[in-house]
Amino acid sequence: MTERTPLLHYRLSNESELRSAPAVQAPEQHPASPRRTSQQRQPKKLSTFFGVVIPTLLSMFSVVVFLRIGFVVGQAGLYQAIAMFLVAYFIICMTVLSVCAISTNGALDAGGAYYMISRALGPEFGGSIGIMFFLANVCGSAFYVLGLVEAIMSTFGVPEDVTVAASEHHILPSGYWWSLLYATGIALLCLLVCLVGAHIYAKATFLIFVVVMFVLGTIFVSFFAVQPRTIILHRPTNGTGPGIPSTANFTGFKLDTLLGNLDAKYTTDYTTRKMMTFATVFAVMFNGCTGIMAGSNMSGDLMNPCYSIPRGTITAVIFTFITYNLLSLLVACSCDRVLLQNDYSFLRDINIWYPFVVIGVYSSTLSAAMSNLIGASRILYALARDDLFGKALSPAKKTSHSGNPWVSVLISWFLVQLVLFSGTLNTIASIVTIFFLLVYAAVDLACLALEWASAPNFRPTFRYFTWHTCVLGIIGCAVMMFLINAIYASASIAFMLLLLLLIHYLSPTSSWGYISQALIFHQVRKYLLMLDVRKDHVKFWRPQILLMVSNPRSSVGLITFINDIKKSGLYVLGHIQLGDLNTLPSDPLQSQYDSWLSLVDHLNIKAFVNLTLADSVRHGVQHLLFISGLGGMRPNTLVLGFYDDCLPEDKLIEPSILTSHAIDHPRSSQELEEPPLFHFASLRGSLDRPDFGEFGDGKVLGPQEYIAIIADAMKMLKNVILARYFNSFDRAQALSQPSFSTGKGAVYVDVWPVNLLRPDSSSYVDTCSLFLLQLACILNMVRAWRKATLRLFLCIEEGQSVRGSEEKLGQLLKELRIKAQIYSVPWDQQVALHWQRQGDWGKKRSSQFPDATEEEKSKADEENEEDFVNSFPNNATRLSDDYLLAVNKLILDQAQPPPAVRFLYLPRPPADIRRYTAYLHQLELLTQDLGPTLLIHGVTPVITTDL
C-alpha cells in the first residue's frame, strides 16, 4: 500500500485485513509496511478513554496541580491567575482545534503530531519537527523523572544542609550520584512498562489515573473538611531581617482571605531567589499545560484514531481547565498569601491525610515520564519507517510480534538516561516547553496550509476551526516561546531550519504530496488571473520562449543557452511526436513527461515542458504556439534548430558512466544496475536506429515544411530565432576562452543588426534590428555572460560618413542603455558582387524577351512583384552564391578573436512557397562555418527610451 493509494481503498483493505486471518505471507514486504503485518496479527485495541483521555489528563496535570497552583495564585493573585489560565488554554485550544481537524481528515498512522505535520507540510518540515518533537519527549521524560526524584528526596532524603535536623522518615542518602541512581531506577521502571507494550502502559496509566483522581478528590474535600490551622514554614523565606514569618495560616473559607488574594503581589521566589513577574509566573504555569499531544502520540495504537483523538483531547482539556480554575478559587478563599508564597507543597499540610498528596505527586510524575518515553519511541519509529535519515535510523524499525517498536523504546530510554546526567530540572525545563510549543505551532501551520490551499480532499469531519484559529495558535505559540526564553526559542528555530535544509538535500523524494505545491498552485492561479494582457507595455517586455526540441540528446547546448536569454521570462521546451490518437491504444506522451522533467532537473534550467501529438511537425508547432502558456504568460518567441545536413551528437551520455567504463570497472557494474535517468529515442544516423525517415536521411521534416513553420510563426506575430551550430556548444568552454586582448573580457558576442540579404539597405533602426540589440543586451545581463563584450558591426558603403554613422549608432545605444563596441565594416566589394549579378540578370532578361514591348515588360515586373508581397525586395531573390559566400567571409574576417556566439538578422521568408528552398539555401551559405549563430527576426517593438 503506497501513499498514492486512494484513501477509500486504504481503509477498506485495512478493514478486510483485520477481519480475515492472514493467509500466505508474501516473500517480500514493502519497506514501509512492517507494522501493518503486525496489525494483522494483533489489531489495535486502545479505546478513546484509555488511549487518549487518560494519557492527556495525566500529562497536563503532572506536578502543576499539586505543587504550582499555590505559587501561581500567591504571586499573581486570583484575577491574574484566572487570566493566565484563560490565555494559556486559549493558545492550547487553538492547537487542539488544528489537531482535531487534521486527525479527522484521513487515515492516521503511528507518529502522532509528526505524522500529521509530515503528511501535510512534506518530509522536510515534518522530519525536522519530528526530530525536535522526539527530543522534546525525551527531555520531557527526563524532566519528569528528575522531578519525581526531587519529590522523593524532599520527603525521604537526608538533608544536605547539616544545620537542618533530619526527621525519622529522612532515610535516603542524598547527593548528585545518589539522585542519578534513583533517577536511573525510575527510568528503568518506565522502560520495562514500555517494553511490554502499549496495552500494559495503558493499564498502568489507568491505575495511576485512579490514584491521581482519588488524591485530587481528597484535596477538594480537605478544603471543606479540615479545620483552620497554623502551618510551620520549613523552607527559608524570601526576605532577611527580624520580620521574617515562620508560620502561615490555613484560614478556611473567609472573605478577608479571598480579598487579600485577589490582586497580584509579586515577590522573590524562595527556591530560585529571583524576582517574579507576570511573564515568569506565566511560563512556569504554562509548563503544566503542554501535554495535549500525549493522546495523539498513541495514534498507532488506537482502534480508531480519527474518532478518539478529537474527542479524547477535547475532553481532557475541558476537564483540566475546570479543575485548575476551581482549585485556584478554593486556594484563594482559604490560604493566606504568606502560605502560598513560602510553601509550594502546602496542599499536603492541609490534606485530610498527609501522604495522599505525596502519593499523587509521585503517581502523576511517573505517569508523565512514561507517557513521554512511549511517545518518543513512537515518533522515532515513525521517523525510521519513513526513511528520512537513510540507514541511520533503520534499526528503529524493528518491532516485536505484537507490533511494539522495542528498539525505538531502547534508543529513547538510552537518550533519556543521557539527559539525566544534567541533574537539575531548571536545565531542561525551558527547552522542553519551547520544543513542545514549536511542535504546536507546526501543527497549526499544517492546518493553516491545508485550509489556505483549498484542496478538495481537505474536508475533515471536525469543522469547528477556521484559518483564523490556526493563525492565532501560531502567534500564541510564538509569543510564549520568546516569553519563556528568547535565546532558547531562537536557537530551537535555527536548529529546526538546519534540520529542514539537511533533510531537503539528503532525503529521497517522498510520495506523500507536498502542501507547498498546493499553495503555489493556489497563488499562481490567483496571480495569473490578475495578469492582464491588455495592460502589457513595451517597458516591461521580456522574452517568453518556446524552444522546439526534436531530440534532447543533441540539443543540450542550445537548451542551456536559451535558458540564459529568457531573462526571468517564460521558457517552454516543446516536442512533437508524430502519430494519430485514433490508431493508438493510449496517449504515448504521458509516459515521456518524467524523462523530460528529469532532463530539466539535470540541466538545472527553469523551464516548462509541453508535448503534443500531431500528424505533422508543422501542425504540431501550430498547436504549441496556440496553446502553450496560460493567461498573460504565453510564448512570444519561437526558437528552432537550423535545418542542415549536420549529424547530431549525443550530449546526454553521463560523464560518470564514461569515467567508470574507462577507469573503475566495479563502479561501472554498479551504475549499470541503476535505472537510466532519461528515456529518449536514439539520434538519427546512430547504429541502433535503422529508420531513414520520410526524407531518406532520418528526418521527419522537409525544407518546405521547415520554412512554412517560420512563416506561420511570423503570421501569428511571434518572433523567430534560428539556432545553428549549437550541437557542440559548451557554455563553460565558451565562457573560458583565452584572452587575446586587453579589453574588459575575453568573451565576445558579435551582433550584425543589418539585413545582410538586402545589400541595397544598411538600416539598423527597424524593429528587427532593435530586437537583435535587445536579446544581445539581455544575454550580457546574465551573471555568467556579464563580463562578455558586445561588438556591433556597422556595414558602411563608399560615400557614407563612417564617423557620422558610428556617432549616430553610439547615441542610439546610449539612449537604450546598451554598452557595446562599434566597428565599421566596409562591404563595397560584397555589394559590388551583388549589383554585378543584377546587371547580368538584366541582360539575360533582355535577351529572353527581345521583342517584348514596354507594356509586357511592365506586366512581368508586376507579376514578379506580386510573388514577393510581404517579402524582402525582388533583387534579394537573385542573390548569388558568390555574394553570400563573400558576406560569410566578411563576417569571419571580423572575428578576431572569435566570438562565443553571433547574432544575425533573419529576413522574412518569401511569400511564394516555391522560393522556400532557395531562401533556406541562402541562409545556409550566409551562416556557413560561423560557429554558434542565432538568426533572429523580431516582429513586435521590444525596446523603448522612455522612463
mmCIF file of C-alpha atoms in Angstrom, residues 289-608:
data_model
loop_
_atom_site.group_PDB
_atom_site.id
_atom_site.type_symbol
_atom_site.label_atom_id
_atom_site.label_comp_id
_atom_site.label_asym_id
_atom_site.label_seq_id
_atom_site.Cartn_x
_atom_site.Cartn_y
_atom_site.Cartn_z
ATOM 1 C CA CYS A 289 -0.342 22.691 30.065
ATOM 2 C CA THR A 290 1.837 21.239 27.310
ATOM 3 C CA GLY A 291 0.652 17.654 27.412
ATOM 4 C CA ILE A 292 -2.119 17.862 24.821
ATOM 5 C CA MET A 293 -0.207 15.641 22.347
ATOM 6 C CA ALA A 294 0.030 12.658 24.712
ATOM 7 C CA GLY A 295 -3.061 11.070 23.180
ATOM 8 C CA SER A 296 -2.035 11.906 19.616
ATOM 9 C CA ASN A 297 1.303 10.173 20.157
ATOM 10 C CA MET A 298 -0.624 6.921 20.696
ATOM 11 C CA SER A 299 -2.283 7.193 17.263
ATOM 12 C CA GLY A 300 -0.636 3.999 16.075
ATOM 13 C CA ASP A 301 -2.130 2.012 18.994
ATOM 14 C CA LEU A 302 -5.706 3.307 18.859
ATOM 15 C CA MET A 303 -8.667 1.411 17.472
ATOM 16 C CA ASN A 304 -9.932 4.492 15.630
ATOM 17 C CA PRO A 305 -7.563 7.462 15.910
ATOM 18 C CA CYS A 306 -9.748 9.688 13.741
ATOM 19 C CA TYR A 307 -12.564 9.266 16.264
ATOM 20 C CA SER A 308 -10.588 9.035 19.505
ATOM 21 C CA ILE A 309 -8.070 11.890 19.204
ATOM 22 C CA PRO A 310 -10.510 14.818 18.848
ATOM 23 C CA ARG A 311 -12.996 13.605 21.453
ATOM 24 C CA GLY A 312 -10.407 12.428 23.963
ATOM 25 C CA THR A 313 -8.188 15.517 23.677
ATOM 26 C CA ILE A 314 -11.065 17.998 23.976
ATOM 27 C CA THR A 315 -12.463 16.104 26.974
ATOM 28 C CA ALA A 316 -9.113 16.200 28.761
ATOM 29 C CA VAL A 317 -8.589 19.904 28.023
ATOM 30 C CA ILE A 318 -12.029 20.878 29.353
ATOM 31 C CA PHE A 319 -11.609 18.746 32.487
ATOM 32 C CA THR A 320 -8.180 20.160 33.358
ATOM 33 C CA PHE A 321 -9.301 23.746 32.703
ATOM 34 C CA ILE A 322 -12.246 23.401 35.105
ATOM 35 C CA THR A 323 -10.058 21.660 37.703
ATOM 36 C CA TYR A 324 -7.313 24.299 37.608
ATOM 37 C CA ASN A 325 -9.707 27.231 37.932
ATOM 38 C CA LEU A 326 -11.797 25.622 40.636
ATOM 39 C CA LEU A 327 -8.674 24.713 42.600
ATOM 40 C CA SER A 328 -7.337 28.276 42.218
ATOM 41 C CA LEU A 329 -10.604 29.664 43.589
ATOM 42 C CA LEU A 330 -10.585 27.334 46.603
ATOM 43 C CA VAL A 331 -6.940 28.122 47.369
ATOM 44 C CA ALA A 332 -7.556 31.876 47.149
ATOM 45 C CA CYS A 333 -10.507 31.618 49.555
ATOM 46 C CA SER A 334 -8.800 29.541 52.262
ATOM 47 C CA CYS A 335 -4.997 30.141 52.299
ATOM 48 C CA ASP A 336 -3.304 33.391 53.190
ATOM 49 C CA ARG A 337 -0.681 34.978 50.920
ATOM 50 C CA VAL A 338 2.257 34.094 53.197
ATOM 51 C CA LEU A 339 1.438 30.390 52.974
ATOM 52 C CA LEU A 340 1.068 30.472 49.177
ATOM 53 C CA GLN A 341 4.328 32.348 48.605
ATOM 54 C CA ASN A 342 6.510 30.414 51.048
ATOM 55 C CA ASP A 343 5.354 26.799 50.902
ATOM 56 C CA TYR A 344 4.603 25.326 47.485
ATOM 57 C CA SER A 345 3.758 21.927 48.989
ATOM 58 C CA PHE A 346 1.117 23.333 51.353
ATOM 59 C CA LEU A 347 -1.592 21.044 49.947
ATOM 60 C CA ARG A 348 -0.132 18.086 51.813
ATOM 61 C CA ASP A 349 -0.156 20.083 55.062
ATOM 62 C CA ILE A 350 -3.875 20.863 54.759
ATOM 63 C CA ASN A 351 -4.941 17.464 53.452
ATOM 64 C CA ILE A 352 -7.072 15.099 55.493
ATOM 65 C CA TRP A 353 -4.173 12.647 55.359
ATOM 66 C CA TYR A 354 -0.625 13.893 54.816
ATOM 67 C CA PRO A 355 0.661 11.104 52.458
ATOM 68 C CA PHE A 356 -2.180 11.470 49.918
ATOM 69 C CA VAL A 357 -0.654 14.454 48.143
ATOM 70 C CA VAL A 358 2.792 12.817 48.179
ATOM 71 C CA ILE A 359 1.322 9.744 46.510
ATOM 72 C CA GLY A 360 -0.434 11.971 43.954
ATOM 73 C CA VAL A 361 2.785 13.795 43.103
ATOM 74 C CA TYR A 362 4.669 10.523 42.669
ATOM 75 C CA SER A 363 1.936 8.938 40.577
ATOM 76 C CA SER A 364 1.336 11.861 38.216
ATOM 77 C CA THR A 365 5.042 12.444 37.674
ATOM 78 C CA LEU A 366 5.720 8.761 36.982
ATOM 79 C CA SER A 367 2.833 8.668 34.519
ATOM 80 C CA ALA A 368 4.110 11.773 32.695
ATOM 81 C CA ALA A 369 7.589 10.222 32.453
ATOM 82 C CA MET A 370 6.165 7.021 30.944
ATOM 83 C CA SER A 371 3.919 8.973 28.601
ATOM 84 C CA ASN A 372 6.835 10.975 27.224
ATOM 85 C CA LEU A 373 9.017 7.870 26.886
ATOM 86 C CA ILE A 374 6.456 5.863 24.936
ATOM 87 C CA GLY A 375 5.588 8.958 22.879
ATOM 88 C CA ALA A 376 9.247 9.452 21.978
ATOM 89 C CA SER A 377 9.574 5.811 20.910
ATOM 90 C CA ARG A 378 6.512 6.041 18.641
ATOM 91 C CA ILE A 379 7.808 9.192 16.985
ATOM 92 C CA LEU A 380 11.239 7.636 16.433
ATOM 93 C CA TYR A 381 9.613 4.530 14.960
ATOM 94 C CA ALA A 382 7.565 6.666 12.546
ATOM 95 C CA LEU A 383 10.698 8.600 11.505
ATOM 96 C CA ALA A 384 12.569 5.357 10.899
ATOM 97 C CA ARG A 385 9.755 3.896 8.780
ATOM 98 C CA ASP A 386 9.734 6.963 6.543
ATOM 99 C CA ASP A 387 13.487 6.610 5.789
ATOM 100 C CA LEU A 388 14.076 10.361 6.015
ATOM 101 C CA PHE A 389 17.529 9.817 7.521
ATOM 102 C CA GLY A 390 18.571 6.781 5.487
ATOM 103 C CA LYS A 391 20.185 3.903 7.319
ATOM 104 C CA ALA A 392 20.895 5.942 10.447
ATOM 105 C CA LEU A 393 17.516 5.063 11.956
ATOM 106 C CA SER A 394 16.926 1.713 10.238
ATOM 107 C CA PRO A 395 17.359 -0.351 13.487
ATOM 108 C CA ALA A 396 14.431 1.578 14.993
ATOM 109 C CA LYS A 397 12.076 -0.087 12.503
ATOM 110 C CA LYS A 398 12.217 -3.439 14.339
ATOM 111 C CA THR A 399 9.096 -4.474 16.216
ATOM 112 C CA SER A 400 8.035 -7.354 18.433
ATOM 113 C CA HIS A 401 5.412 -9.921 17.441
ATOM 114 C CA SER A 402 2.751 -7.715 18.983
ATOM 115 C CA GLY A 403 3.901 -4.690 16.979
ATOM 116 C CA ASN A 404 5.743 -2.906 19.806
ATOM 117 C CA PRO A 405 8.797 -0.986 18.452
ATOM 118 C CA TRP A 406 11.136 -2.237 21.160
ATOM 119 C CA VAL A 407 14.327 -0.927 19.539
ATOM 120 C CA SER A 408 12.839 2.581 19.426
ATOM 121 C CA VAL A 409 11.932 2.237 23.098
ATOM 122 C CA LEU A 410 15.509 1.247 23.955
ATOM 123 C CA ILE A 411 17.005 4.121 21.976
ATOM 124 C CA SER A 412 14.618 6.587 23.613
ATOM 125 C CA TRP A 413 15.419 5.240 27.075
ATOM 126 C CA PHE A 414 19.157 5.500 26.392
ATOM 127 C CA LEU A 415 18.804 9.168 25.421
ATOM 128 C CA VAL A 416 16.675 9.820 28.497
ATOM 129 C CA GLN A 417 19.467 8.319 30.584
ATOM 130 C CA LEU A 418 21.968 10.684 28.975
ATOM 131 C CA VAL A 419 19.762 13.691 29.763
ATOM 132 C CA LEU A 420 19.519 12.569 33.383
ATOM 133 C CA PHE A 421 23.197 13.383 33.820
ATOM 134 C CA SER A 422 22.270 17.080 33.708
ATOM 135 C CA GLY A 423 20.954 16.508 37.223
ATOM 136 C CA THR A 424 18.721 19.579 37.585
ATOM 137 C CA LEU A 425 15.204 20.402 36.456
ATOM 138 C CA ASN A 426 15.845 24.012 35.552
ATOM 139 C CA THR A 427 18.473 22.997 32.994
ATOM 140 C CA ILE A 428 15.949 21.361 30.687
ATOM 141 C CA ALA A 429 12.556 22.737 31.739
ATOM 142 C CA SER A 430 12.557 25.734 29.386
ATOM 143 C CA ILE A 431 13.882 23.908 26.339
ATOM 144 C CA VAL A 432 11.275 21.153 26.765
ATOM 145 C CA THR A 433 8.427 23.642 26.803
ATOM 146 C CA ILE A 434 9.830 25.571 23.825
ATOM 147 C CA PHE A 435 10.200 22.389 21.782
ATOM 148 C CA PHE A 436 6.600 21.449 22.528
ATOM 149 C CA LEU A 437 5.414 24.937 21.592
ATOM 150 C CA LEU A 438 7.334 24.730 18.320
ATOM 151 C CA VAL A 439 5.545 21.461 17.526
ATOM 152 C CA TYR A 440 2.181 23.011 18.371
ATOM 153 C CA ALA A 441 2.927 25.950 16.095
ATOM 154 C CA ALA A 442 3.877 23.495 13.323
ATOM 155 C CA VAL A 443 0.559 21.656 13.730
ATOM 156 C CA ASP A 444 -1.268 24.967 13.451
ATOM 157 C CA LEU A 445 0.809 25.836 10.404
ATOM 158 C CA ALA A 446 -0.006 22.481 8.798
ATOM 159 C CA CYS A 447 -3.719 23.023 9.320
ATOM 160 C CA LEU A 448 -3.446 26.604 8.074
ATOM 161 C CA ALA A 449 -1.625 25.492 4.923
ATOM 162 C CA LEU A 450 -4.238 22.824 4.203
ATOM 163 C CA GLU A 451 -7.022 25.344 4.692
ATOM 164 C CA TRP A 452 -5.386 28.018 2.538
ATOM 165 C CA ALA A 453 -4.552 25.537 -0.217
ATOM 166 C CA SER A 454 -8.305 24.926 -0.670
ATOM 167 C CA ALA A 455 -7.619 21.354 -1.773
ATOM 168 C CA PRO A 456 -10.893 19.469 -2.412
ATOM 169 C CA ASN A 457 -9.608 16.456 -0.452
ATOM 170 C CA PHE A 458 -9.162 18.500 2.733
ATOM 171 C CA ARG A 459 -12.609 18.042 4.252
ATOM 172 C CA PRO A 460 -12.203 16.999 7.896
ATOM 173 C CA THR A 461 -15.271 15.803 9.743
ATOM 174 C CA PHE A 462 -14.312 18.153 12.575
ATOM 175 C CA ARG A 463 -15.355 21.563 11.269
ATOM 176 C CA TYR A 464 -15.024 23.805 14.338
ATOM 177 C CA PHE A 465 -11.954 25.638 13.087
ATOM 178 C CA THR A 466 -11.014 28.333 10.602
ATOM 179 C CA TRP A 467 -7.764 29.731 9.318
ATOM 180 C CA HIS A 468 -8.161 32.458 11.962
ATOM 181 C CA THR A 469 -7.840 29.889 14.772
ATOM 182 C CA CYS A 470 -4.720 28.493 13.134
ATOM 183 C CA VAL A 471 -3.107 31.937 12.869
ATOM 184 C CA LEU A 472 -3.994 32.749 16.478
ATOM 185 C CA GLY A 473 -2.473 29.429 17.578
ATOM 186 C CA ILE A 474 0.765 30.133 15.700
ATOM 187 C CA ILE A 475 1.027 33.659 17.102
ATOM 188 C CA GLY A 476 0.260 32.457 20.624
ATOM 189 C CA CYS A 477 2.880 29.700 20.494
ATOM 190 C CA ALA A 478 5.497 32.059 19.067
ATOM 191 C CA VAL A 479 4.840 34.692 21.747
ATOM 192 C CA MET A 480 5.017 32.085 24.503
ATOM 193 C CA MET A 481 8.298 30.683 23.162
ATOM 194 C CA PHE A 482 10.031 34.048 23.352
ATOM 195 C CA LEU A 483 8.313 34.893 26.618
ATOM 196 C CA ILE A 484 9.717 31.778 28.273
ATOM 197 C CA ASN A 485 13.253 32.166 26.937
ATOM 198 C CA ALA A 486 14.135 34.224 23.872
ATOM 199 C CA ILE A 487 17.595 32.665 23.491
ATOM 200 C CA TYR A 488 16.340 29.086 23.623
ATOM 201 C CA ALA A 489 13.485 29.981 21.262
ATOM 202 C CA SER A 490 15.840 31.485 18.670
ATOM 203 C CA ALA A 491 18.240 28.532 18.985
ATOM 204 C CA SER A 492 15.442 25.982 18.560
ATOM 205 C CA ILE A 493 14.119 27.724 15.433
ATOM 206 C CA ALA A 494 17.644 27.843 13.983
ATOM 207 C CA PHE A 495 18.089 24.144 14.791
ATOM 208 C CA MET A 496 14.795 23.351 13.071
ATOM 209 C CA LEU A 497 15.821 25.268 9.930
ATOM 210 C CA LEU A 498 19.158 23.449 9.880
ATOM 211 C CA LEU A 499 17.387 20.087 10.038
ATOM 212 C CA LEU A 500 14.984 21.242 7.343
ATOM 213 C CA LEU A 501 17.826 22.058 4.953
ATOM 214 C CA LEU A 502 19.606 18.813 5.787
ATOM 215 C CA ILE A 503 16.545 16.707 5.005
ATOM 216 C CA HIS A 504 15.773 18.744 1.890
ATOM 217 C CA TYR A 505 19.152 17.984 0.331
ATOM 218 C CA LEU A 506 19.769 14.458 1.635
ATOM 219 C CA SER A 507 16.434 12.670 1.842
ATOM 220 C CA PRO A 508 14.832 10.943 -1.159
ATOM 221 C CA THR A 509 11.684 12.316 -2.760
ATOM 222 C CA SER A 510 8.570 11.190 -0.934
ATOM 223 C CA SER A 511 5.189 10.277 -2.350
ATOM 224 C CA TRP A 512 3.180 11.915 0.428
ATOM 225 C CA GLY A 513 2.321 15.018 -1.532
ATOM 226 C CA TYR A 514 3.738 18.456 -0.844
ATOM 227 C CA ILE A 515 1.478 21.154 0.560
ATOM 228 C CA SER A 516 3.834 23.701 -0.990
ATOM 229 C CA GLN A 517 2.684 22.552 -4.424
ATOM 230 C CA ALA A 518 -0.961 23.090 -3.499
ATOM 231 C CA LEU A 519 -0.230 26.535 -2.054
ATOM 232 C CA ILE A 520 1.835 27.534 -5.075
ATOM 233 C CA PHE A 521 -0.942 26.382 -7.404
ATOM 234 C CA HIS A 522 -3.498 28.375 -5.434
ATOM 235 C CA GLN A 523 -1.417 31.557 -5.528
ATOM 236 C CA VAL A 524 -0.243 31.182 -9.119
ATOM 237 C CA ARG A 525 -3.813 30.731 -10.329
ATOM 238 C CA LYS A 526 -4.829 33.883 -8.483
ATOM 239 C CA TYR A 527 -1.958 35.940 -9.876
ATOM 240 C CA LEU A 528 -2.391 34.587 -13.402
ATOM 241 C CA LEU A 529 -5.957 35.852 -13.346
ATOM 242 C CA MET A 530 -4.590 39.249 -12.321
ATOM 243 C CA LEU A 531 -2.042 39.248 -15.172
ATOM 244 C CA ASP A 532 -3.991 41.187 -17.794
ATOM 245 C CA VAL A 533 -2.603 41.038 -21.338
ATOM 246 C CA ARG A 534 -4.395 44.292 -22.110
ATOM 247 C CA LYS A 535 -2.071 46.068 -19.714
ATOM 248 C CA ASP A 536 1.145 44.889 -21.374
ATOM 249 C CA HIS A 537 3.675 47.636 -22.042
ATOM 250 C CA VAL A 538 6.897 47.614 -24.004
ATOM 251 C CA LYS A 539 8.798 48.872 -20.923
ATOM 252 C CA PHE A 540 8.178 45.570 -19.189
ATOM 253 C CA TRP A 541 8.640 43.282 -22.161
ATOM 254 C CA ARG A 542 10.647 40.129 -21.610
ATOM 255 C CA PRO A 543 11.318 37.153 -23.895
ATOM 256 C CA GLN A 544 8.904 34.267 -23.435
ATOM 257 C CA ILE A 545 10.401 31.456 -25.416
ATOM 258 C CA LEU A 546 9.122 28.249 -26.955
ATOM 259 C CA LEU A 547 12.120 26.105 -27.935
ATOM 260 C CA MET A 548 11.254 23.255 -30.265
ATOM 261 C CA VAL A 549 13.351 20.194 -29.469
ATOM 262 C CA SER A 550 13.396 17.193 -31.776
ATOM 263 C CA ASN A 551 15.633 15.075 -29.546
ATOM 264 C CA PRO A 552 17.152 16.399 -26.302
ATOM 265 C CA ARG A 553 20.202 14.204 -26.736
ATOM 266 C CA SER A 554 21.580 16.560 -29.392
ATOM 267 C CA SER A 555 20.134 19.805 -28.018
ATOM 268 C CA VAL A 556 21.794 20.163 -24.624
ATOM 269 C CA GLY A 557 23.929 23.139 -25.679
ATOM 270 C CA LEU A 558 21.008 25.015 -27.202
ATOM 271 C CA ILE A 559 18.689 24.294 -24.251
ATOM 272 C CA THR A 560 21.197 25.690 -21.749
ATOM 273 C CA PHE A 561 21.986 28.721 -23.926
ATOM 274 C CA ILE A 562 18.339 29.694 -24.434
ATOM 275 C CA ASN A 563 17.907 29.423 -20.677
ATOM 276 C CA ASP A 564 20.379 32.337 -20.410
ATOM 277 C CA ILE A 565 18.440 34.705 -22.665
ATOM 278 C CA LYS A 566 14.974 34.182 -21.210
ATOM 279 C CA LYS A 567 15.522 36.961 -18.588
ATOM 280 C CA SER A 568 13.084 35.616 -15.987
ATOM 281 C CA GLY A 569 10.518 35.057 -18.718
ATOM 282 C CA LEU A 570 8.541 32.003 -19.695
ATOM 283 C CA TYR A 571 10.644 29.160 -21.083
ATOM 284 C CA VAL A 572 8.920 26.169 -22.640
ATOM 285 C CA LEU A 573 10.537 23.094 -24.141
ATOM 286 C CA GLY A 574 8.260 21.865 -26.914
ATOM 287 C CA HIS A 575 8.360 18.453 -28.549
ATOM 288 C CA ILE A 576 6.173 16.920 -31.230
ATOM 289 C CA GLN A 577 5.572 13.211 -31.649
ATOM 290 C CA LEU A 578 4.058 12.213 -34.954
ATOM 291 C CA GLY A 579 1.014 9.982 -34.708
ATOM 292 C CA ASP A 580 -2.743 9.742 -34.632
ATOM 293 C CA LEU A 581 -4.543 9.119 -31.351
ATOM 294 C CA ASN A 582 -7.273 7.224 -33.230
ATOM 295 C CA THR A 583 -4.817 4.474 -34.106
ATOM 296 C CA LEU A 584 -3.145 4.289 -30.678
ATOM 297 C CA PRO A 585 -4.401 2.426 -27.574
ATOM 298 C CA SER A 586 -3.397 5.307 -25.242
ATOM 299 C CA ASP A 587 -1.615 8.632 -25.155
ATOM 300 C CA PRO A 588 2.099 7.870 -25.727
ATOM 301 C CA LEU A 589 3.179 11.244 -24.324
ATOM 302 C CA GLN A 590 2.144 10.644 -20.703
ATOM 303 C CA SER A 591 4.981 8.198 -20.103
ATOM 304 C CA GLN A 592 7.541 10.660 -21.519
ATOM 305 C CA TYR A 593 6.933 13.572 -19.146
ATOM 306 C CA ASP A 594 9.054 12.108 -16.354
ATOM 307 C CA SER A 595 12.078 11.883 -18.660
ATOM 308 C CA TRP A 596 11.631 15.473 -19.807
ATOM 309 C CA LEU A 597 11.222 16.772 -16.261
ATOM 310 C CA SER A 598 14.325 14.787 -15.229
ATOM 311 C CA LEU A 599 16.148 16.493 -18.097
ATOM 312 C CA VAL A 600 15.083 19.913 -16.789
ATOM 313 C CA ASP A 601 16.376 18.998 -13.325
ATOM 314 C CA HIS A 602 19.582 17.512 -14.733
ATOM 315 C CA LEU A 603 20.403 20.632 -16.773
ATOM 316 C CA ASN A 604 19.388 22.909 -13.881
ATOM 317 C CA ILE A 605 17.227 25.129 -16.063
ATOM 318 C CA LYS A 606 13.953 26.876 -15.294
ATOM 319 C CA ALA A 607 11.626 25.612 -17.978
ATOM 320 C CA PHE A 608 8.243 24.021 -18.556
#
